Amino acid sequence: LAVMTDQKASFLPPSPQSEQSRFSEAEKMGFLLILVALSTTFGTAVPVGYTIGVVNAPAEYMRNWCNASFLERYGSTLTENGLDILWASIVSVFLIGGCAGSLGGAWIADNLGRKKSLIVCGVLFVIAALFFIFCRMANSVEMLIIGRLIIGFASGLTTTTLPMYLLELAPLALRGTLGVFCSIGVTGGVVVGQVFSLQEVFGTDELWHWALSFYVVLVVVCFVMAPWWPESPKYLYLTVNKKDEAKMVLLRLRGNDPNFVQYELEEMNQEQVDKSETRSVKSVISDPALLLPIVLVCALQGGQQLSGVNAVFYYSVSIFESAGLSSTNAKWANLGAGCLNLTTAFFTPLLMKYVNRRPISMISCAGSAVFLFILTFVVNYIDYASWLSYACIASVLMYILFYQIGLGPIPYFIGSELCEVSSRAAVMSLGSLASWSGNFIVGISFPILQSLWGAWVFLPFVIVCLALVVLLFFYLPESRGKQSAEVAPLVSRGFKSQPRVPFQ
């Protein structure tokens, strides 16, 4: 773990504990912190992933229902082109809602607080579920679209607020561990959504609306614990100036250890000396000192989507079919690939705790680029040799592995480590917007490009991954084990910054 710089140490009075003992104490995750991390992740992040993963399997049943609904309500059927446009609208309105939630996330998080922002997410998840349940009863496509828009807004707000909330609750040594909970939740939610949308569960003509809404059970159960969630101590101390409340929260989180709590309060006090007022998105964009952090956060979050992960999952069923699997078995194999993604994600808290951000990010991007290129080459020549089908499967699985060790989790929380509290919400909001925009671009363009380019459609994703390697190599500072006040000056001079440290 990195030690404080001499400059930073000079600002703080000596602590009664040694540096090593302070970090040892920080590594102890108390019951309250575990409760909050698990309940907020299962109650907000898992529904986000669930919504992403649940619509693919019952899509044909939903399209048929939309057509029948139009016939019954308006006396006419949709043409095939009209049905395609309607379905594209139903799918894409979720992403549009995600962009809107990301933009509004900074204002909501700074004005209502981190905890209340997550409660807003929970309320919106429940409202969306009610729209999904009753759209079938009301025979209303409009209710389905509105429900998708609402849950998209809640999802965008979640991906902005949850990583920031958990990092502000966590002690320094556990910030990387807590920071990946949002990523794990979304990844796990995708798998759960795939399971509940299978024909053997809710993925039928009669039950698809229950598949869309079943996540609400998890939301209700997890939000029963919301009264015990503390507000972020950094938000209380630095944003709304409630220092006594911040101290009480820290005592609850750190097991009533007054020495360690005093150390954290001194850190926040020094951060308050250096900080300005809470920043709006507009003021953050116009600040040259925040140019590089914004570029890094948006490149990582946007690049996470533009790295091709959703496209790989979209294409994996046909890859598995090319290996000789039946259509049903290929879908189960695709679910297995999702399970590998989730299993790898479960190990990322340990990686974030013990491995530096810079090298693991670059290894992840480089490995993803290599196996995407191999996948492109092999799929293009798959008919020339039978063993190439299995090479395709291996490429998909290795891509998932490399993606999930760095490019999957790190973009969710890196903004909280690069930026101080005053600008954190706005920068995280911009990063979340980049993520949802990238998801929208892939969702709209991939089917079109696939029909035009065939297997070569993966090459743009290779280029994105390689570009990320270059950007991270020159400009991403190492942030593991460091306060954001130590990291922010390293990237404050825009592209003139030189944040690299050898061997980090």
XYZ file of C-alpha atoms in Angstrom:
504
model
C 0.000 0.000 0.000
C 1.198 3.453 -0.845
C 2.269 5.715 2.006
C 1.409 9.386 2.192
C 3.691 11.862 0.538
C 5.814 14.137 2.728
C 3.787 17.110 1.577
C 0.545 15.487 2.611
C 1.965 14.301 5.909
C 3.071 17.816 6.773
C -0.521 19.013 6.760
C -1.657 16.436 9.311
C -0.743 16.077 12.970
C 0.848 12.780 13.933
C -1.682 10.058 14.561
C -1.511 7.983 17.722
C -1.372 4.853 15.633
C 1.392 3.845 13.285
C 0.762 3.975 9.523
C 0.707 0.186 9.312
C -1.768 -0.214 12.157
C -4.054 2.408 10.646
C -4.234 0.549 7.367
C -4.663 -2.770 9.180
C -7.630 -1.266 10.983
C -8.999 0.091 7.708
C -8.968 -3.354 6.170
C -11.538 -4.574 8.680
C -14.921 -4.403 7.003
C -17.507 -4.064 9.758
C -21.011 -5.519 9.778
C -22.697 -2.224 8.900
C -20.442 -1.631 5.899
C -21.073 -5.175 4.635
C -24.835 -4.725 5.124
C -24.881 -1.441 3.221
C -22.636 -2.684 0.400
C -24.682 -5.855 -0.187
C -28.154 -4.340 0.188
C -27.450 -1.324 -2.033
C -25.765 -3.505 -4.656
C -28.548 -6.095 -4.744
C -31.234 -3.421 -4.511
C -29.957 -1.080 -7.257
C -27.084 -2.472 -9.347
C -28.561 -5.967 -9.843
C -31.850 -4.535 -11.254
C -29.789 -2.517 -13.769
C -28.102 -5.660 -15.087
C -31.367 -7.620 -14.858
C -33.074 -5.126 -17.172
C -30.219 -5.428 -19.676
C -30.273 -9.239 -19.697
C -33.995 -9.977 -19.531
C -35.341 -8.662 -22.864
C -33.436 -10.801 -25.383
C -35.071 -14.220 -24.883
C -38.763 -13.133 -24.884
C -38.240 -10.500 -27.598
C -40.300 -12.357 -30.227
C -43.241 -12.811 -27.832
C -43.100 -9.104 -26.947
C -43.029 -8.079 -30.611
C -46.069 -10.236 -31.349
C -47.912 -8.720 -28.392
C -47.092 -5.202 -29.607
C -48.546 -6.027 -33.016
C -51.681 -7.590 -31.515
C -52.091 -4.607 -29.163
C -51.967 -2.171 -32.066
C -54.552 -4.207 -33.937
C -56.943 -4.296 -30.973
C -56.554 -0.654 -29.952
C -56.122 1.098 -33.293
C -57.677 -1.345 -35.768
C -54.529 -1.862 -37.854
C -51.437 -4.042 -37.797
C -47.891 -2.821 -38.054
C -45.794 -3.547 -41.108
C -42.591 -5.502 -40.554
C -40.618 -2.260 -40.877
C -42.973 -0.464 -38.513
C -42.681 -3.269 -35.969
C -38.883 -3.096 -36.212
C -38.983 0.651 -35.535
C -41.321 0.187 -32.580
C -39.138 -2.555 -31.103
C -36.011 -0.449 -31.592
C -37.783 2.353 -29.728
C -38.701 0.036 -26.838
C -35.095 -1.132 -26.574
C -33.400 2.232 -27.047
C -35.663 4.254 -24.722
C -34.008 2.407 -21.825
C -30.631 3.752 -22.965
C -32.039 7.255 -23.457
C -33.373 7.112 -19.903
C -29.923 5.982 -18.753
C -28.319 9.040 -20.369
C -30.881 11.333 -18.714
C -30.354 9.677 -15.327
C -26.601 10.085 -15.678
C -26.897 13.793 -16.426
C -29.309 14.340 -13.550
C -27.284 12.173 -11.205
C -24.819 14.892 -10.201
C -27.540 17.368 -9.226
C -29.580 14.750 -7.329
C -26.557 13.323 -5.486
C -25.322 16.755 -4.399
C -28.715 18.205 -3.458
C -30.487 15.214 -1.925
C -27.416 13.312 -0.731
C -26.045 9.926 -1.760
C -28.431 7.863 0.379
C -31.596 9.684 -0.724
C -30.455 9.423 -4.343
C -30.396 5.621 -3.993
C -33.844 5.720 -2.375
C -35.071 7.663 -5.421
C -33.616 4.854 -7.553
C -35.547 2.270 -5.533
C -38.830 4.165 -5.891
C -38.326 4.486 -9.647
C -37.509 0.753 -9.954
C -40.794 -0.092 -8.221
C -42.805 2.328 -10.388
C -41.254 0.858 -13.551
C -42.103 -2.672 -12.393
C -45.744 -1.652 -11.918
C -45.833 -0.307 -15.478
C -44.432 -3.629 -16.757
C -46.961 -5.680 -14.788
C -50.022 -3.666 -15.787
C -49.079 -2.921 -19.420
C -50.279 -6.423 -20.328
C -53.531 -5.975 -18.412
C -54.124 -2.549 -19.977
C -52.969 -3.807 -23.377
C -50.824 -0.671 -23.617
C -47.553 -0.502 -25.529
C -47.226 3.054 -24.247
C -47.034 1.807 -20.646
C -44.252 -0.587 -21.653
C -42.288 2.277 -23.226
C -42.820 4.564 -20.214
C -41.712 1.771 -17.876
C -38.539 1.267 -19.910
C -37.832 5.020 -19.816
C -38.308 5.173 -16.029
C -36.110 2.164 -15.326
C -33.486 3.591 -17.690
C -33.440 6.838 -15.687
C -33.127 4.855 -12.442
C -30.285 2.814 -13.948
C -28.353 5.892 -15.049
C -28.788 7.436 -11.607
C -27.611 4.179 -10.004
C -24.399 3.909 -12.021
C -23.604 7.529 -11.146
C -24.406 7.390 -7.430
C -23.744 3.869 -6.124
C -19.949 3.653 -6.800
C -19.490 7.143 -5.364
C -21.542 6.295 -2.249
C -19.684 3.061 -1.507
C -16.250 4.627 -2.016
C -17.128 7.481 0.334
C -18.238 4.988 3.004
C -15.152 2.783 2.654
C -11.835 3.270 4.481
C -8.874 3.989 2.220
C -7.592 0.414 2.020
C -11.005 -0.942 0.978
C -12.040 1.626 -1.620
C -11.038 -0.533 -4.561
C -12.829 -3.513 -3.021
C -16.068 -1.587 -2.464
C -15.718 0.245 -5.787
C -16.276 -2.920 -7.845
C -19.540 -3.882 -6.135
C -21.552 -1.900 -8.699
C -19.824 -3.733 -11.558
C -20.405 -7.117 -9.898
C -24.050 -6.237 -9.314
C -24.662 -5.250 -12.927
C -22.832 -8.349 -14.202
C -24.751 -10.614 -11.834
C -28.016 -8.926 -12.763
C -27.467 -9.710 -16.445
C -27.078 -13.418 -15.613
C -30.140 -13.400 -13.339
C -32.141 -11.670 -16.083
C -31.048 -14.299 -18.605
C -32.138 -17.070 -16.222
C -35.570 -15.603 -15.484
C -36.223 -14.960 -19.181
C -35.689 -18.620 -20.132
C -38.766 -20.444 -21.407
C -38.536 -22.756 -18.416
C -39.104 -19.773 -16.089
C -40.896 -16.604 -17.292
C -39.794 -16.372 -20.933
C -43.123 -17.405 -22.453
C -45.927 -15.712 -24.356
C -48.078 -15.577 -21.218
C -45.451 -14.608 -18.626
C -42.928 -12.267 -20.289
C -44.286 -9.221 -18.405
C -43.508 -10.997 -15.130
C -39.986 -11.618 -16.404
C -39.552 -7.870 -16.961
C -40.789 -6.972 -13.480
C -39.634 -9.794 -11.198
C -36.558 -7.833 -10.053
C -38.927 -5.746 -7.903
C -38.962 -8.534 -5.283
C -35.227 -8.004 -4.764
C -35.653 -4.221 -4.638
C -38.345 -4.388 -1.951
C -36.389 -6.870 0.197
C -33.161 -4.853 0.025
C -34.769 -1.480 0.652
C -36.290 -2.757 3.895
C -32.740 -2.185 5.223
C -32.582 1.433 3.947
C -33.289 2.981 7.401
C -29.955 1.537 8.569
C -27.974 2.966 5.631
C -25.822 5.910 6.753
C -25.367 9.002 4.685
C -21.906 9.406 3.148
C -19.620 10.956 5.802
C -17.728 12.880 3.117
C -21.000 14.315 1.788
C -22.019 15.334 5.332
C -18.634 16.848 6.186
C -17.633 18.504 2.919
C -20.868 19.262 1.055
C -23.473 20.141 3.714
C -21.048 20.962 6.561
C -22.638 18.613 9.121
C -19.418 17.650 10.836
C -20.916 16.143 13.975
C -23.152 13.875 11.925
C -20.182 12.855 9.797
C -18.254 11.890 12.939
C -21.186 9.817 14.245
C -21.440 7.983 10.906
C -17.704 7.224 10.927
C -17.931 5.874 14.474
C -20.731 3.534 13.359
C -18.786 2.405 10.294
C -15.375 1.989 11.957
C -16.499 0.142 15.066
C -16.257 3.095 17.479
C -12.484 3.443 17.053
C -11.962 7.139 17.937
C -8.305 7.216 16.835
C -8.990 5.996 13.325
C -12.101 8.179 13.035
C -10.044 11.203 14.081
C -7.487 10.410 11.392
C -10.225 10.289 8.715
C -11.759 13.521 9.985
C -8.356 15.217 9.740
C -8.071 13.994 6.139
C -11.506 15.431 5.323
C -10.683 18.677 7.106
C -7.583 19.120 4.949
C -9.637 18.317 1.856
C -12.129 20.991 2.944
C -9.330 23.557 3.178
C -8.374 22.890 -0.426
C -11.836 22.413 -1.918
C -14.153 24.908 -3.560
C -17.944 24.807 -3.479
C -19.776 21.871 -5.023
C -19.319 22.038 -8.800
C -21.976 21.844 -11.488
C -21.487 19.834 -14.664
C -21.088 23.063 -16.648
C -18.375 24.470 -14.360
C -16.521 21.151 -14.345
C -16.471 20.965 -18.147
C -15.085 24.495 -18.406
C -12.294 23.929 -15.835
C -8.931 23.166 -17.536
C -7.680 21.422 -14.388
C -10.425 18.811 -14.790
C -9.951 18.222 -18.530
C -7.777 15.124 -18.148
C -9.861 13.512 -15.354
C -12.988 13.984 -17.493
C -11.248 12.501 -20.538
C -9.988 9.517 -18.530
C -13.330 8.824 -16.855
C -15.367 9.240 -20.047
C -12.865 7.251 -22.130
C -12.928 4.374 -19.643
C -16.697 4.342 -19.182
C -17.447 4.901 -22.868
C -14.655 2.525 -23.887
C -16.094 -0.111 -21.569
C -19.151 -0.243 -23.846
C -17.274 0.393 -27.111
C -14.862 -2.452 -26.318
C -17.456 -4.824 -27.751
C -18.608 -6.724 -24.669
C -22.303 -6.441 -25.545
C -21.566 -7.283 -29.176
C -19.623 -10.392 -28.147
C -22.543 -11.617 -26.069
C -24.886 -10.770 -28.942
C -22.776 -12.835 -31.364
C -21.831 -15.665 -29.004
C -24.983 -17.735 -29.634
C -24.187 -18.012 -33.360
C -20.544 -18.789 -32.504
C -21.627 -21.652 -30.260
C -24.009 -22.880 -32.951
C -21.131 -22.913 -35.429
C -19.307 -25.280 -33.067
C -22.073 -27.823 -33.592
C -24.344 -26.982 -30.656
C -28.103 -26.957 -31.154
C -29.947 -23.664 -30.892
C -31.152 -24.508 -27.367
C -27.731 -25.686 -26.206
C -26.115 -22.608 -27.732
C -28.387 -20.421 -25.607
C -27.401 -22.392 -22.519
C -23.751 -22.019 -23.517
C -24.310 -18.281 -23.837
C -25.695 -18.318 -20.308
C -22.558 -20.224 -19.281
C -20.427 -17.444 -20.785
C -22.408 -14.976 -18.697
C -21.726 -17.114 -15.625
C -17.991 -17.030 -16.418
C -18.262 -13.249 -16.608
C -19.923 -13.221 -13.190
C -17.495 -15.726 -11.648
C -14.529 -13.632 -12.771
C -16.238 -10.541 -11.380
C -16.382 -12.134 -7.924
C -12.571 -12.147 -7.822
C -12.229 -8.463 -8.781
C -12.518 -7.143 -5.175
C -9.313 -9.032 -4.341
C -7.644 -7.750 -7.512
C -8.603 -4.169 -6.702
C -7.266 -4.561 -3.165
C -3.845 -5.979 -4.062
C -3.130 -4.976 -7.698
C -2.447 -1.445 -8.941
C -5.015 0.173 -11.234
C -2.634 1.179 -14.041
C -1.135 -2.224 -14.940
C -4.343 -4.225 -14.550
C -6.254 -1.710 -16.705
C -3.667 -1.861 -19.492
C -3.405 -5.657 -19.330
C -7.196 -5.904 -19.510
C -7.486 -3.604 -22.529
C -4.550 -5.213 -24.349
C -5.803 -8.759 -23.698
C -9.299 -7.805 -24.844
C -7.858 -6.356 -28.070
C -5.800 -9.484 -28.760
C -8.672 -11.924 -28.335
C -11.120 -9.718 -30.231
C -8.657 -9.697 -33.133
C -8.298 -13.484 -32.943
C -12.105 -13.789 -32.847
C -12.396 -11.567 -35.932
C -9.861 -13.637 -37.864
C -11.225 -17.022 -36.794
C -14.908 -16.215 -37.405
C -14.052 -14.926 -40.878
C -12.408 -18.254 -41.803
C -14.511 -20.564 -39.636
C -15.641 -22.750 -42.555
C -12.082 -23.680 -43.532
C -11.365 -26.010 -40.590
C -13.538 -27.685 -37.982
C -11.206 -26.784 -35.111
C -11.734 -23.072 -35.767
C -15.196 -23.346 -34.201
C -13.616 -24.289 -30.891
C -11.042 -21.520 -31.323
C -14.014 -19.135 -31.556
C -15.410 -20.390 -28.275
C -11.990 -20.126 -26.614
C -11.590 -16.560 -27.937
C -14.971 -15.535 -26.525
C -14.173 -16.995 -23.104
C -10.674 -15.467 -22.957
C -12.034 -12.091 -24.036
C -14.579 -12.223 -21.201
C -11.823 -13.104 -18.730
C -9.527 -10.226 -19.750
C -12.420 -7.755 -19.960
C -13.656 -8.511 -16.458
C -10.312 -8.171 -14.631
C -10.004 -4.462 -15.414
C -12.142 -2.883 -18.110
C -15.292 -4.274 -16.514
C -14.994 -2.972 -12.918
C -12.497 -0.067 -12.880
C -14.441 2.495 -14.983
C -17.283 2.423 -12.452
C -15.225 3.905 -9.611
C -12.085 5.473 -11.089
C -13.721 8.919 -11.160
C -14.070 8.865 -7.377
C -10.328 8.253 -7.045
C -9.244 10.912 -9.567
C -11.494 13.751 -8.379
C -12.052 15.530 -5.088
C -15.498 15.708 -3.515
C -16.452 19.115 -4.948
C -16.234 17.907 -8.569
C -16.739 14.167 -8.027
C -20.488 13.940 -8.639
C -20.314 15.990 -11.846
C -17.398 14.010 -13.289
C -19.015 10.685 -12.348
C -22.208 11.912 -14.016
C -20.320 12.673 -17.247
C -18.654 9.254 -17.118
C -21.989 7.514 -16.658
C -23.365 9.513 -19.588
C -20.450 8.331 -21.738
C -21.183 4.734 -20.731
C -24.865 4.906 -21.628
C -24.080 6.768 -24.863
C -21.564 4.072 -25.836
C -24.146 1.395 -25.075
C -26.664 3.236 -27.268
C -24.176 3.566 -30.153
C -23.326 -0.146 -30.062
C -26.980 -1.161 -29.795
C -27.980 0.934 -32.800
C -24.965 0.406 -35.069
C -23.830 -3.168 -34.422
C -26.651 -5.028 -36.238
C -26.252 -2.731 -39.259
C -22.460 -3.032 -39.373
C -22.651 -6.778 -38.831
C -24.829 -7.174 -41.925
C -22.394 -5.020 -43.954
C -19.010 -6.202 -42.657
C -19.664 -9.695 -41.324
C -16.944 -10.894 -38.933
C -14.862 -7.743 -39.505
C -17.403 -5.862 -37.380
C -15.187 -6.564 -34.337
C -12.225 -4.554 -35.691
C -13.510 -1.158 -34.437
C -13.666 -2.659 -30.946
C -10.042 -3.788 -31.284
C -9.049 -0.226 -32.193
C -10.925 1.182 -29.176
C -9.143 -1.224 -26.809
C -5.711 -0.372 -28.258
C -6.456 3.361 -28.044
C -7.335 2.896 -24.372
C -4.007 1.162 -23.749
C -2.141 4.185 -25.163
C -4.242 6.710 -23.219
C -3.864 4.841 -19.926
C -0.135 4.313 -20.391
C 0.583 8.027 -20.743
C -2.058 9.649 -18.550
C -3.615 7.365 -15.906
C -2.006 7.918 -12.478
C -1.854 5.131 -9.939
C -4.619 5.726 -7.380
C -4.693 2.556 -5.274
C -4.146 3.340 -1.601
C -4.086 7.102 -2.157
C -6.428 9.893 -1.149
C -8.083 11.733 -4.040
C -6.372 14.935 -2.827
C -3.020 13.281 -3.605
C -4.091 12.038 -7.048
C -5.961 15.087 -8.377
C -2.854 17.342 -8.733
C -1.181 14.665 -10.904
C -3.800 15.180 -13.631
C -4.502 18.894 -13.166
C -2.428 20.179 -16.111
C -4.484 18.572 -18.860
C -2.496 16.710 -21.484
C 0.662 18.370 -20.200
C 0.337 16.259 -17.073
C 2.918 13.551 -16.507
C 1.288 11.286 -13.926
C 3.221 8.134 -14.794
C 5.411 6.600 -12.094
C 7.761 3.797 -13.151
C 6.683 0.252 -12.241
C 3.190 1.316 -11.119
